[in-house]
Amino acid sequence: MNTVNIAREALALPSSWQSKIIGKAGGANVKVLRMDASSYPSEVHDFVEALLVLEGHMNLDIDGQIVCVQAGEVFMVPAGQPHAVAAGSCGTLVIVDQ
């Protein structure tokens, strides 16, 4: 069994919004990234994506509605749902995807 210090992994990333796979679970990627208050463009996936905010908050744009995801909360983005991150989001984010 391995442990990963997620905060340390996030701080070691060369830039914000650049994710790093820190492991796999049940075939899914577990990634970490730093949010730096800038926005991230819309994207859509053919799989469910879990967005877990560990520290800070994320302003998630779903169909023009901003959902503020706080530290300790996870947002499950349905497959096929376009989503973007609005400006002002900062902190550490864990992503679970395929």
Coordinates of C-alpha atoms in Angstrom, one line a residue:
M1 CA 0.0 0.0 0.0
N2 CA 1.3 3.4 -1.0
T3 CA 0.5 6.8 0.5
V4 CA 0.6 10.0 -1.5
N5 CA 0.9 13.5 0.0
I6 CA -1.5 15.3 -2.3
A7 CA -0.7 18.8 -1.1
R8 CA 3.0 18.2 -1.8
E9 CA 2.3 16.7 -5.2
A10 CA 0.2 19.8 -6.1
L11 CA 2.9 22.2 -4.9
A12 CA 5.5 20.4 -7.0
L13 CA 3.5 20.8 -10.2
P14 CA 5.3 23.1 -12.7
S15 CA 2.2 25.2 -13.4
S16 CA -1.4 25.6 -12.5
W17 CA -4.1 23.7 -14.4
Q18 CA -1.5 21.0 -15.3
S19 CA -2.7 17.8 -13.8
K20 CA -0.6 14.8 -12.7
I21 CA -1.8 11.3 -12.3
I22 CA -0.9 10.2 -8.8
G23 CA -2.5 6.7 -9.1
K24 CA -5.2 4.5 -10.5
A25 CA -8.2 3.0 -8.8
G26 CA -10.6 0.5 -10.4
G27 CA -9.3 1.5 -13.8
A28 CA -9.8 5.3 -13.1
N29 CA -7.1 7.9 -13.0
V30 CA -6.7 9.8 -9.8
K31 CA -5.2 13.2 -10.7
V32 CA -4.2 16.3 -8.7
L33 CA -3.8 19.9 -9.9
R34 CA -3.6 23.5 -8.6
M35 CA -6.2 26.1 -9.4
D36 CA -4.8 29.7 -9.6
A37 CA -7.9 31.9 -9.9
S38 CA -7.8 31.9 -13.7
S39 CA -10.5 30.2 -15.7
Y40 CA -10.3 26.9 -17.5
P41 CA -12.1 26.4 -20.8
S42 CA -15.2 24.2 -21.4
E43 CA -14.7 20.5 -21.9
V44 CA -16.9 17.4 -22.2
H45 CA -16.2 13.8 -21.6
D46 CA -17.9 10.5 -22.4
F47 CA -17.5 9.4 -18.8
V48 CA -18.5 10.6 -15.3
E49 CA -15.8 12.9 -13.8
A50 CA -15.5 13.4 -10.1
L51 CA -14.1 16.8 -9.0
L52 CA -13.0 16.9 -5.4
V53 CA -11.9 20.2 -3.9
L54 CA -9.3 19.5 -1.2
E55 CA -8.4 23.1 -0.4
G56 CA -9.9 26.4 -1.6
H57 CA -12.9 26.5 -3.8
M58 CA -13.9 25.9 -7.5
N59 CA -16.4 28.0 -9.4
L60 CA -17.8 25.3 -11.8
D61 CA -19.7 26.6 -14.8
I62 CA -22.5 24.2 -15.8
D63 CA -24.7 25.5 -18.6
G64 CA -24.0 29.1 -17.6
Q65 CA -24.8 28.4 -13.9
I66 CA -22.0 28.8 -11.5
V67 CA -21.8 26.1 -8.8
C68 CA -19.3 26.9 -6.0
V69 CA -17.7 23.7 -4.8
Q70 CA -16.1 24.2 -1.4
A71 CA -13.1 22.3 0.2
G72 CA -14.3 18.9 1.2
E73 CA -17.0 18.7 -1.4
V74 CA -17.1 16.7 -4.6
F75 CA -19.0 17.4 -7.8
M76 CA -19.9 14.5 -10.1
V77 CA -20.0 15.8 -13.7
P78 CA -22.3 13.5 -15.7
A79 CA -21.0 12.0 -18.9
G80 CA -21.7 14.3 -21.9
Q81 CA -22.1 17.4 -19.7
P82 CA -20.1 20.4 -20.9
H83 CA -18.4 22.1 -18.0
A84 CA -15.8 24.9 -17.4
V85 CA -14.1 26.5 -14.4
A86 CA -14.8 30.1 -13.9
A87 CA -12.3 32.7 -12.8
G88 CA -11.7 33.0 -9.1
S89 CA -11.2 29.3 -8.5
C90 CA -8.2 28.6 -6.4
G91 CA -6.7 25.7 -4.3
T92 CA -6.1 22.0 -4.8
L93 CA -8.3 19.8 -6.9
V94 CA -8.4 16.0 -7.2
I95 CA -9.9 14.6 -10.4
V96 CA -11.1 11.0 -10.8
D97 CA -11.7 10.1 -14.4
Q98 CA -11.0 7.5 -17.1

